[in-house]
Coordinates of C-alpha atoms (C1' of nucleotides) in Angstrom, one line a residue:
Chain A
X257 CA 0.0 0.0 0.0
X258 CA 1.2 3.5 -0.7
X259 CA 3.3 5.2 2.0
X260 CA 1.2 8.3 2.2
X261 CA -1.4 6.3 4.1
X262 CA 1.0 4.8 6.5
X263 CA -0.8 6.4 9.4
X264 CA -4.2 5.4 8.3
X265 CA -4.1 1.9 9.8
X266 CA -4.8 -1.3 8.0
X267 CA -4.4 -1.3 4.2
X268 CA -7.9 -2.9 3.9
X269 CA -9.4 0.0 5.9
X270 CA -7.6 2.6 3.7
X271 CA -8.9 0.9 0.6
X272 CA -12.4 0.7 2.0
X273 CA -12.3 4.4 2.6
X274 CA -11.0 5.1 -0.9
X275 CA -13.9 3.2 -2.4
X276 CA -16.4 4.7 0.0
X277 CA -15.2 8.2 -1.0
X278 CA -15.4 7.3 -4.7
X279 CA -19.0 6.1 -4.2
X280 CA -19.9 9.2 -2.1
X281 CA -18.5 11.5 -4.7
X282 CA -20.2 9.8 -7.6
X283 CA -17.1 8.5 -9.2
X284 CA -18.5 5.1 -8.8
X285 CA -22.2 5.2 -9.6
X286 CA -25.2 3.2 -8.6
X287 CA -25.5 0.0 -10.6
X288 CA -21.9 0.2 -11.8
X289 CA -19.7 -2.7 -11.2
X290 CA -16.5 -2.3 -9.2
X291 CA -13.2 -3.2 -11.0
X292 CA -12.2 -6.8 -11.0
X293 CA -10.2 -7.9 -8.0
X294 CA -7.0 -8.4 -10.0
X295 CA -7.3 -4.9 -11.5
X296 CA -7.7 -3.5 -8.0
X297 CA -4.5 -5.3 -7.0
X298 CA -2.6 -3.7 -9.8
X299 CA -4.1 -0.2 -9.5
X300 CA -3.8 0.2 -5.8
X301 CA -0.7 -1.9 -5.1
X302 CA -2.2 -4.2 -2.6
X303 CA -2.7 -8.0 -2.3
X304 CA -5.9 -9.8 -3.2
X305 CA -6.3 -10.5 0.5
X306 CA -6.5 -6.7 1.2
X307 CA -8.7 -6.1 -1.8
X308 CA -11.2 -8.8 -0.8
X309 CA -11.3 -7.6 2.8
X310 CA -12.1 -4.0 1.7
X311 CA -14.8 -5.3 -0.7
X312 CA -16.2 -7.5 2.1
X313 CA -16.4 -4.4 4.4
X314 CA -18.1 -2.4 1.6
X315 CA -20.7 -5.1 1.1
X316 CA -21.3 -5.6 4.9
X317 CA -22.0 -1.9 5.3
X318 CA -24.4 -2.0 2.4
X319 CA -22.4 0.2 0.0
X320 CA -22.0 -2.4 -2.6
X321 CA -23.9 -5.5 -3.4
X322 CA -22.0 -8.7 -3.8
X323 CA -23.4 -11.2 -6.3
X324 CA -22.1 -14.8 -6.5
X325 CA -19.3 -15.1 -9.0
X326 CA -19.8 -11.6 -10.3
X327 CA -18.2 -8.3 -9.7
X328 CA -20.1 -6.4 -7.0
X329 CA -22.1 -3.4 -8.0
X330 CA -22.6 -0.1 -6.2
X331 CA -25.8 -0.3 -4.3
X332 CA -28.5 2.3 -4.4
X333 CA -28.6 3.6 -0.9
X334 CA -31.9 3.4 0.9
X335 CA -33.2 3.6 4.4
X336 CA -34.5 0.1 4.0
X337 CA -31.0 -1.2 3.1
X338 CA -29.6 0.7 6.1
X339 CA -32.0 -1.0 8.5
X340 CA -31.2 -4.3 7.0
X341 CA -27.5 -3.7 7.5
X342 CA -27.9 -3.3 11.2
X343 CA -30.5 -6.0 11.6
X344 CA -28.1 -8.5 13.1
X345 CA -27.0 -6.1 15.8
X346 CA -30.4 -4.8 16.6
X347 CA -31.5 -8.4 16.8
X348 CA -29.0 -8.9 19.6
X349 CA -30.5 -6.0 21.5
X350 CA -33.8 -7.9 21.3
X351 CA -32.3 -10.5 23.6
X352 CA -32.8 -8.3 26.6
X353 CA -36.0 -6.7 27.8
X354 CA -34.5 -3.3 28.0
X355 CA -33.4 -3.5 24.3
X356 CA -37.0 -4.5 23.4
X357 CA -38.4 -1.8 25.5
X358 CA -36.2 0.9 24.0
X359 CA -37.2 -0.1 20.5
X360 CA -40.8 -0.5 21.4
X361 CA -41.1 2.8 23.1
X362 CA -39.4 4.6 20.1
X363 CA -41.9 2.8 17.9
X364 CA -44.8 3.9 20.1
X365 CA -43.6 7.5 20.1
X366 CA -43.6 7.5 16.3
X367 CA -46.9 5.7 15.9
X368 CA -48.7 7.9 18.3
X369 CA -47.3 10.9 16.4
X370 CA -48.3 9.3 13.1
X371 CA -51.9 8.7 14.3
X372 CA -52.1 12.3 15.4
X373 CA -50.8 13.5 12.2
X374 CA -53.1 11.3 10.2
X375 CA -56.1 12.6 12.1
X376 CA -55.0 16.1 11.0
X377 CA -53.9 15.6 7.5
X378 CA -54.9 12.2 6.0
X379 CA -56.5 12.5 2.6
X380 CA -59.9 10.9 1.9
X381 CA -58.0 8.2 -0.1
X382 CA -55.7 7.5 2.8
X383 CA -58.6 7.2 5.2
X384 CA -60.2 4.7 2.8
X385 CA -56.9 2.8 2.7
X386 CA -56.9 2.7 6.5
X387 CA -60.5 1.6 6.5
X388 CA -59.7 -1.3 4.1
X389 CA -56.8 -2.4 6.3
X390 CA -59.1 -2.3 9.3
X391 CA -61.7 -4.4 7.5
X392 CA -59.1 -7.0 6.6
X393 CA -58.1 -7.0 10.3
X394 CA -61.7 -7.7 11.3
X395 CA -62.0 -10.5 8.9
X396 CA -58.9 -12.2 10.3
X397 CA -59.9 -12.2 14.0
X398 CA -60.4 -16.0 14.0
X399 CA -57.1 -16.8 12.2
X400 CA -54.2 -15.6 14.4
X401 CA -51.6 -15.9 11.7
X402 CA -53.7 -13.8 9.3
X403 CA -54.5 -11.5 12.1
X404 CA -50.9 -10.8 12.7
X405 CA -50.4 -9.9 9.0
X406 CA -53.4 -7.6 8.9
X407 CA -52.4 -6.1 12.2
X408 CA -49.0 -5.3 10.7
X409 CA -50.6 -4.0 7.5
X410 CA -52.9 -1.7 9.4
X411 CA -50.0 -0.1 11.3
X412 CA -48.0 0.1 8.0
X413 CA -50.6 2.4 6.5
X414 CA -49.8 5.1 9.2
X415 CA -46.1 4.9 8.1
X416 CA -47.1 5.2 4.5
X417 CA -49.4 8.2 4.8
X418 CA -46.6 10.8 5.1
X419 CA -44.9 9.4 2.0
X420 CA -41.5 9.3 3.7
X421 CA -39.3 6.3 2.7
X422 CA -37.4 6.6 6.0
X423 CA -40.6 5.9 7.9
X424 CA -41.6 3.0 5.7
X425 CA -38.2 1.5 6.2
X426 CA -38.4 2.1 9.9
X427 CA -41.7 0.2 10.1
X428 CA -40.2 -2.8 8.2
X429 CA -37.3 -2.7 10.7
X430 CA -39.5 -2.6 13.7
X431 CA -41.8 -5.3 12.5
X432 CA -38.9 -7.6 11.7
X433 CA -37.0 -7.0 15.0
X434 CA -40.0 -7.2 17.2
X435 CA -41.4 -10.2 15.4
X436 CA -39.7 -12.7 17.8
X437 CA -41.7 -11.2 20.7
X438 CA -44.9 -11.4 18.7
X439 CA -44.3 -14.9 17.6
X440 CA -44.1 -16.3 21.1
X441 CA -47.1 -14.3 22.3
X442 CA -50.2 -16.3 23.0
X443 CA -52.7 -15.4 20.2
X444 CA -56.4 -16.3 20.3
X445 CA -59.5 -14.8 18.8
X446 CA -60.4 -13.0 22.1
X447 CA -57.1 -11.2 22.2
X448 CA -57.3 -10.5 18.5
X449 CA -60.7 -9.0 18.9
X450 CA -59.4 -6.6 21.7
X451 CA -56.6 -5.6 19.4
X452 CA -59.0 -5.1 16.5
X453 CA -61.2 -2.9 18.7
X454 CA -58.2 -0.8 19.6
X455 CA -57.5 -0.4 15.9
X456 CA -61.1 0.5 15.3
X457 CA -60.9 3.2 17.9
X458 CA -57.8 4.7 16.3
X459 CA -59.4 4.6 12.9
X460 CA -62.6 6.2 14.2
X461 CA -60.6 9.1 15.6
X462 CA -58.6 9.6 12.4
X463 CA -61.8 9.4 10.3
X464 CA -63.4 12.1 12.4
X465 CA -60.3 14.2 12.4
X466 CA -59.9 14.1 16.2
X467 CA -56.2 14.3 16.7
X468 CA -56.3 14.2 20.5
X469 CA -58.6 11.1 20.4
X470 CA -56.3 9.5 17.8
X471 CA -53.3 10.1 20.0
X472 CA -55.0 8.8 23.1
X473 CA -56.4 5.7 21.3
X474 CA -53.0 4.8 19.7
X475 CA -51.3 5.5 23.0
X476 CA -53.7 3.1 24.8
X477 CA -53.2 0.5 22.1
X478 CA -49.4 0.6 22.4
X479 CA -49.5 0.6 26.1
X480 CA -51.7 -2.5 26.1
X481 CA -49.5 -4.1 23.5
X482 CA -46.4 -3.5 25.6
X483 CA -48.1 -5.2 28.6
X484 CA -48.6 -8.2 26.3
X485 CA -45.0 -8.1 25.2
X486 CA -43.9 -8.0 28.9
X487 CA -45.5 -11.4 29.3
X488 CA -43.0 -12.9 26.8
X489 CA -40.1 -12.2 29.2
Chain B
X62 CA -15.9 -26.0 4.6
X63 CA -18.2 -28.7 5.8
X64 CA -20.5 -30.3 3.3
X65 CA -23.7 -29.7 5.2
X66 CA -23.6 -26.1 4.4
X67 CA -22.9 -26.5 0.7
X68 CA -26.2 -24.8 -0.2
X69 CA -25.6 -21.9 2.0
X70 CA -23.4 -19.9 -0.4
X71 CA -19.9 -18.6 0.3
X72 CA -18.0 -20.3 3.1
X73 CA -17.2 -16.9 4.5
X74 CA -21.0 -16.1 4.7
X75 CA -21.6 -19.4 6.4
X76 CA -18.9 -18.8 9.0
X77 CA -20.3 -15.2 9.5
X78 CA -23.7 -16.7 10.3
X79 CA -22.1 -19.3 12.6
X80 CA -20.4 -16.6 14.7
X81 CA -23.4 -14.3 14.5
X82 CA -25.6 -17.1 15.9
X83 CA -23.0 -17.9 18.7
X84 CA -23.0 -14.2 19.6
X85 CA -26.8 -14.0 19.5
X86 CA -27.2 -17.2 21.7
X87 CA -24.7 -15.9 24.2
X88 CA -22.1 -18.6 23.4
X89 CA -19.7 -15.8 22.7
X90 CA -20.2 -13.1 25.3
X91 CA -19.7 -9.3 25.3
X92 CA -16.1 -8.4 25.9
X93 CA -14.9 -11.9 25.1
X94 CA -12.3 -12.3 22.5
X95 CA -12.9 -14.5 19.5
X96 CA -10.6 -17.5 18.9
X97 CA -7.3 -16.8 17.1
X98 CA -7.5 -17.0 13.3
X99 CA -5.4 -20.1 13.1
X100 CA -7.6 -21.8 15.6
X101 CA -10.7 -20.9 13.6
X102 CA -9.0 -22.4 10.6
X103 CA -8.5 -25.7 12.4
X104 CA -11.9 -25.8 14.1
X105 CA -14.1 -24.9 11.1
X106 CA -12.0 -26.4 8.4
X107 CA -11.6 -23.2 6.3
X108 CA -8.7 -21.2 5.0
X109 CA -7.5 -18.1 6.7
X110 CA -8.8 -16.1 3.8
X111 CA -12.4 -17.3 4.6
X112 CA -11.9 -16.8 8.3
X113 CA -10.6 -13.2 7.9
X114 CA -13.5 -12.3 5.5
X115 CA -16.0 -13.6 8.0
X116 CA -14.4 -11.6 10.8
X117 CA -14.3 -8.6 8.5
X118 CA -18.0 -8.9 8.0
X119 CA -18.7 -9.3 11.7
X120 CA -16.7 -6.2 12.4
X121 CA -18.3 -4.2 9.6
X122 CA -21.8 -5.0 10.9
X123 CA -20.8 -4.0 14.4
X124 CA -21.0 -7.4 16.0
X125 CA -17.3 -7.5 17.0
X126 CA -14.7 -4.8 17.5
X127 CA -11.5 -5.3 15.7
X128 CA -8.4 -3.9 17.5
X129 CA -5.1 -3.5 15.8
X130 CA -2.9 -6.6 16.2
X131 CA -5.3 -8.1 18.7
X132 CA -8.0 -10.7 18.6
X133 CA -11.4 -9.0 18.1
X134 CA -13.8 -8.9 20.9
X135 CA -17.6 -9.3 20.9
X136 CA -19.1 -5.9 20.9
X137 CA -21.7 -4.8 23.4
X138 CA -24.7 -4.1 21.1
X139 CA -26.1 -0.6 21.3
X140 CA -28.4 1.6 19.3
X141 CA -25.6 4.0 19.0
X142 CA -23.3 1.4 17.5
X143 CA -26.1 0.4 15.1
X144 CA -26.4 4.0 13.9
X145 CA -22.6 4.2 13.5
X146 CA -22.6 1.0 11.4
X147 CA -24.9 2.5 8.8
X148 CA -23.4 6.0 8.9
X149 CA -21.6 5.6 5.6
X150 CA -24.8 4.5 3.8
X151 CA -27.0 7.1 5.3
X152 CA -24.3 9.7 4.5
X153 CA -24.8 8.8 0.8
X154 CA -28.5 9.4 1.1
X155 CA -27.6 12.9 2.2
X156 CA -26.2 13.6 -1.2
X157 CA -29.7 14.1 -2.5
X158 CA -32.4 16.5 -1.4
X159 CA -35.0 13.7 -1.0
X160 CA -32.7 11.8 1.2
X161 CA -32.2 14.8 3.4
X162 CA -35.9 15.6 3.5
X163 CA -36.8 12.0 4.5
X164 CA -34.4 12.0 7.4
X165 CA -35.3 15.6 8.4
X166 CA -39.0 14.9 8.4
X167 CA -38.6 11.8 10.4
X168 CA -36.6 13.8 12.8
X169 CA -39.2 16.5 12.9
X170 CA -42.0 14.0 13.6
X171 CA -40.0 12.6 16.5
X172 CA -39.0 16.0 17.9
X173 CA -42.5 17.4 17.7
X174 CA -43.7 14.3 19.6
X175 CA -40.9 14.6 22.1
X176 CA -41.8 18.3 22.8
X177 CA -45.4 17.3 23.3
X178 CA -44.5 14.5 25.6
X179 CA -42.1 16.7 27.5
X180 CA -44.8 19.3 28.1
X181 CA -47.0 16.5 29.5
X182 CA -44.5 14.6 31.6
X183 CA -41.1 16.3 32.1
X184 CA -40.0 16.4 35.7
X185 CA -39.0 19.6 37.4
X186 CA -35.4 18.5 37.1
X187 CA -35.8 17.9 33.4
X188 CA -37.4 21.3 32.9
X189 CA -34.4 22.9 34.7
X190 CA -32.1 20.9 32.4
X191 CA -33.9 22.3 29.4
X192 CA -33.8 25.8 30.8
X193 CA -30.0 25.6 31.3
X194 CA -29.6 24.4 27.8
X195 CA -31.7 27.3 26.6
X196 CA -29.6 29.7 28.6
X197 CA -26.4 28.4 27.1
X198 CA -28.1 28.8 23.7
X199 CA -28.8 32.5 24.5
X200 CA -25.2 33.1 25.6
X201 CA -23.9 31.8 22.3
X202 CA -26.0 33.9 19.9
X203 CA -23.0 36.0 18.8
X204 CA -20.7 33.0 18.3
X205 CA -22.1 30.8 15.5
X206 CA -19.9 27.8 16.2
X207 CA -20.9 27.8 19.8
X208 CA -24.5 28.5 18.9
X209 CA -24.5 25.3 16.8
X210 CA -23.3 23.3 19.7
X211 CA -25.8 24.7 22.1
X212 CA -28.5 24.3 19.6
X213 CA -27.7 20.6 19.3
X214 CA -27.5 20.3 23.1
X215 CA -30.9 21.9 23.5
X216 CA -32.5 19.5 21.1
X217 CA -30.6 16.6 22.7
X218 CA -32.3 17.2 26.1
X219 CA -35.7 16.3 24.5
X220 CA -34.2 13.0 23.4
X221 CA -32.8 12.3 26.8
X222 CA -36.0 13.1 28.8
X223 CA -37.7 9.8 28.1
X224 CA -34.5 7.9 29.2
X225 CA -34.6 5.8 26.0
X226 CA -31.1 4.9 24.6
X227 CA -32.6 4.3 21.2
X228 CA -33.8 7.9 21.1
X229 CA -30.4 9.3 22.3
X230 CA -28.6 7.2 19.7
X231 CA -31.1 8.4 17.0
X232 CA -30.3 12.0 17.9
X233 CA -26.6 11.5 17.6
X234 CA -27.2 9.9 14.2
X235 CA -29.4 12.7 13.0
X236 CA -27.0 15.4 14.2
X237 CA -24.1 13.6 12.5
X238 CA -25.8 13.0 9.2
X239 CA -27.5 16.3 8.9
X240 CA -24.3 18.2 10.0
X241 CA -23.1 18.7 6.4
X242 CA -26.3 20.7 5.7
X243 CA -25.8 22.7 8.8
X244 CA -22.1 23.4 8.1
X245 CA -22.8 25.1 4.8
X246 CA -25.7 27.1 6.1
X247 CA -25.1 30.8 6.5
X248 CA -24.9 31.5 10.2
X249 CA -25.0 34.9 11.7
X250 CA -26.3 36.4 15.0
X251 CA -29.6 37.5 13.5
X252 CA -30.4 34.0 12.3
X253 CA -29.1 32.6 15.6
X254 CA -31.4 34.9 17.5
X255 CA -34.5 33.8 15.6
X256 CA -33.6 30.1 16.3
X257 CA -33.0 30.9 19.9
X258 CA -36.4 32.5 20.1
X259 CA -38.0 29.5 18.6
X260 CA -36.3 27.4 21.3
X261 CA -37.5 29.8 23.9
X262 CA -41.1 29.4 22.6
X263 CA -40.8 25.6 22.8
X264 CA -39.3 25.8 26.3
X265 CA -42.0 28.2 27.5
X266 CA -44.7 25.8 26.4
X267 CA -43.0 22.8 28.1
X268 CA -42.5 24.8 31.2
X269 CA -46.2 25.7 31.4
X270 CA -47.2 22.2 30.5
X271 CA -49.0 23.3 27.4
X272 CA -48.6 20.2 25.1
X273 CA -50.5 21.7 22.2
X274 CA -48.4 24.9 22.3
X275 CA -45.2 22.8 22.6
X276 CA -46.2 20.8 19.6
X277 CA -47.0 23.9 17.5
X278 CA -43.8 25.7 18.6
X279 CA -41.6 22.8 17.8
X280 CA -43.4 22.2 14.5
X281 CA -42.9 25.8 13.5
X282 CA -39.3 25.7 14.4
X283 CA -38.7 22.5 12.4
X284 CA -40.6 23.9 9.4
X285 CA -38.5 27.1 9.5
X286 CA -35.3 25.0 9.9
X287 CA -36.2 23.0 6.9
X288 CA -36.7 26.1 4.8
X289 CA -33.1 27.1 5.8
X290 CA -31.9 23.6 4.9
X291 CA -33.5 24.0 1.5
X292 CA -31.3 26.9 0.8
X293 CA -28.3 24.6 0.9
X294 CA -29.4 22.7 -2.2
Chain C
dG247 C1' 9.2 -6.7 42.8
dA248 C1' 11.0 -4.6 38.7
dC249 C1' 13.4 -4.8 34.5
dC250 C1' 15.3 -6.9 30.5
dT251 C1' 15.7 -10.2 26.9
dG252 C1' 14.4 -13.9 24.1
dT253 C1' 10.6 -16.5 22.5
dT254 C1' 6.0 -17.2 21.3
dT255 C1' 1.5 -15.8 19.7
dT256 C1' -1.2 -13.5 16.7
dG257 C1' -3.0 -10.2 13.2
dG258 C1' -1.7 -8.2 8.7
dT259 C1' -0.2 -8.7 4.1
dA260 C1' 1.7 -10.9 0.1
dC261 C1' 1.8 -14.3 -3.4
dG262 C1' 0.9 -18.2 -6.2
dA263 C1' -2.1 -21.9 -7.2
dC264 C1' -6.2 -23.9 -8.4
dC265 C1' -11.2 -24.5 -9.1
dA266 C1' -15.4 -23.5 -11.2
dA267 C1' -19.1 -20.3 -12.6
dA268 C1' -20.2 -17.3 -16.1
dG269 C1' -19.3 -14.9 -20.3
dT270 C1' -17.4 -14.5 -24.9
dG271 C1' -16.2 -15.4 -29.5
dG272 C1' -15.7 -18.3 -33.4
dA273 C1' -16.8 -22.2 -36.2
dG274 C1' -20.1 -25.2 -38.1
dC275 C1' -24.6 -26.4 -39.4
dC276 C1' -29.2 -25.6 -41.0
Chain D
dG205 C1' -28.2 -15.1 -41.8
dG206 C1' -29.3 -17.2 -37.5
dC207 C1' -28.7 -20.6 -34.1
dT208 C1' -26.1 -23.9 -31.5
dC209 C1' -22.1 -25.7 -29.6
dC210 C1' -17.6 -25.7 -27.9
dA211 C1' -13.3 -24.0 -26.5
dC212 C1' -11.3 -20.3 -24.3
dT213 C1' -11.1 -16.4 -21.1
dT214 C1' -12.4 -13.8 -17.3
dT215 C1' -13.4 -13.6 -12.7
dG216 C1' -14.8 -14.6 -7.8
dG217 C1' -13.9 -18.1 -4.2
dT218 C1' -10.8 -20.8 -1.6
dC219 C1' -6.5 -22.8 -0.2
dG220 C1' -1.9 -23.0 1.5
dT221 C1' 2.5 -21.0 2.5
dA222 C1' 5.5 -17.5 3.8
dC223 C1' 6.9 -13.6 6.2
dC224 C1' 6.7 -9.4 9.0
dA225 C1' 6.0 -7.1 13.2
dA226 C1' 3.2 -5.8 17.2
dA227 C1' 2.1 -7.5 21.5
dA228 C1' 2.3 -10.7 25.1
dC229 C1' 4.7 -14.1 27.9
dA230 C1' 8.2 -16.4 30.5
dG231 C1' 12.4 -16.8 32.6
dG232 C1' 16.5 -14.9 34.5
dT233 C1' 18.9 -11.2 36.9
dC234 C1' 19.4 -7.4 39.9

DNA sequence: GACCTGTTTTGGTACGACCAAAGTGGAGCC
DNA sequence: GGCTCCACTTTGGTCGTACCAAAACAGGTC
């Protein structure tokens, strides 16, 4: 590796930063393949070991997408990809109650705010969307697996209403990371019905444009859900 | 690599998952060093290239902490570490206005909700903390660099009030990723004073327990801030 | 007990070899 | 002229060996 980076630590880290900078500056564009490994070796004066470790780091941090037996390509950045990248670590935080609580409370803060915002600003189309999701939720009361899916879909509508990809990505993250808790929770039609009724209360408030009521209803729903989650510990 | 994982793709990916599972299941504990590379080679029947690539992936995803010339140790998972891990990718999203907007609006949603929650539930001690942060903000009006720091500190108090590490980590992430926008924004005492007054309005509402006013004040502040951010594009 | 020195352990890097998946180009056939 | 097949090339993936040097360790000496 060139001498001018002697203070920069491992050669693989230096090469990682070199490529990360090229990606950030648009010198390597989305969808574009990186150079072949043997060319990287020649161009940057490193071994294939160093080249491969730098590429591995780029892939692990979601900057490039490795494809079997192909040169990796620069990945389109997205909030969803970002959440996927940290999934393994966040998953570890789910092993402890305080990790689950932190995530759950952050989710609750956001969903309460989204419900409030929806009550204020949801379009007629969006309210209909919510109503359809609620109807599917009602239909699934007796089928706990389907109920879970429609429950998740109902909450997802709130994240979609503002049209912000970061929120939509966050919801997918939350749903994925909190799923282990959900999957061990006892589910039966009576409990499903209670959850459905909480959803209906939120919907009713949104439909009537009552932001305070929407906030209170979603808050109550999340609080009750947390109590259920606590039973999984 | 053992035959039973022949369908699992690259040997390095298989080994990555093996270690990730061991970490998740507590078989490798926080602070504990991973085995030496040469032992990994013997135990798992892979080459050092594969072992190093798996370790590189673990480090890049924040599961282990590599230390120069030392065996890596299992990293304590944290929301802060998770945000750091995706920093490079999120940084790329900041290269486009829609990426900045998505992150900013998510931040605004959260901070408005936090202001509202603070007005409802902040303790006397927390209100004093907020007041102190506001006072430091006032003192820094004529020094734009200091003003930025106190501005950030003032907002940080809202994230700290609920005592949720995920929120505190989120704030650090937002501040870091949105900093490039802030650093190219024109800053002068007059603008600083307007921002300070917006902070004062939020504080006043929190202090008097007026959740609606706190929400409106923080909403107005974030909307105005976004208009300033737009000037950087 | 502290210090020094030699040895060992270990991460970091280099290099060459080989395998096999995937792509490419040319020849032959219809 | 188009299609198919085959040989060759390109390239990622893995292996093994070698060497360097940072860091730790162990033993001896003061």
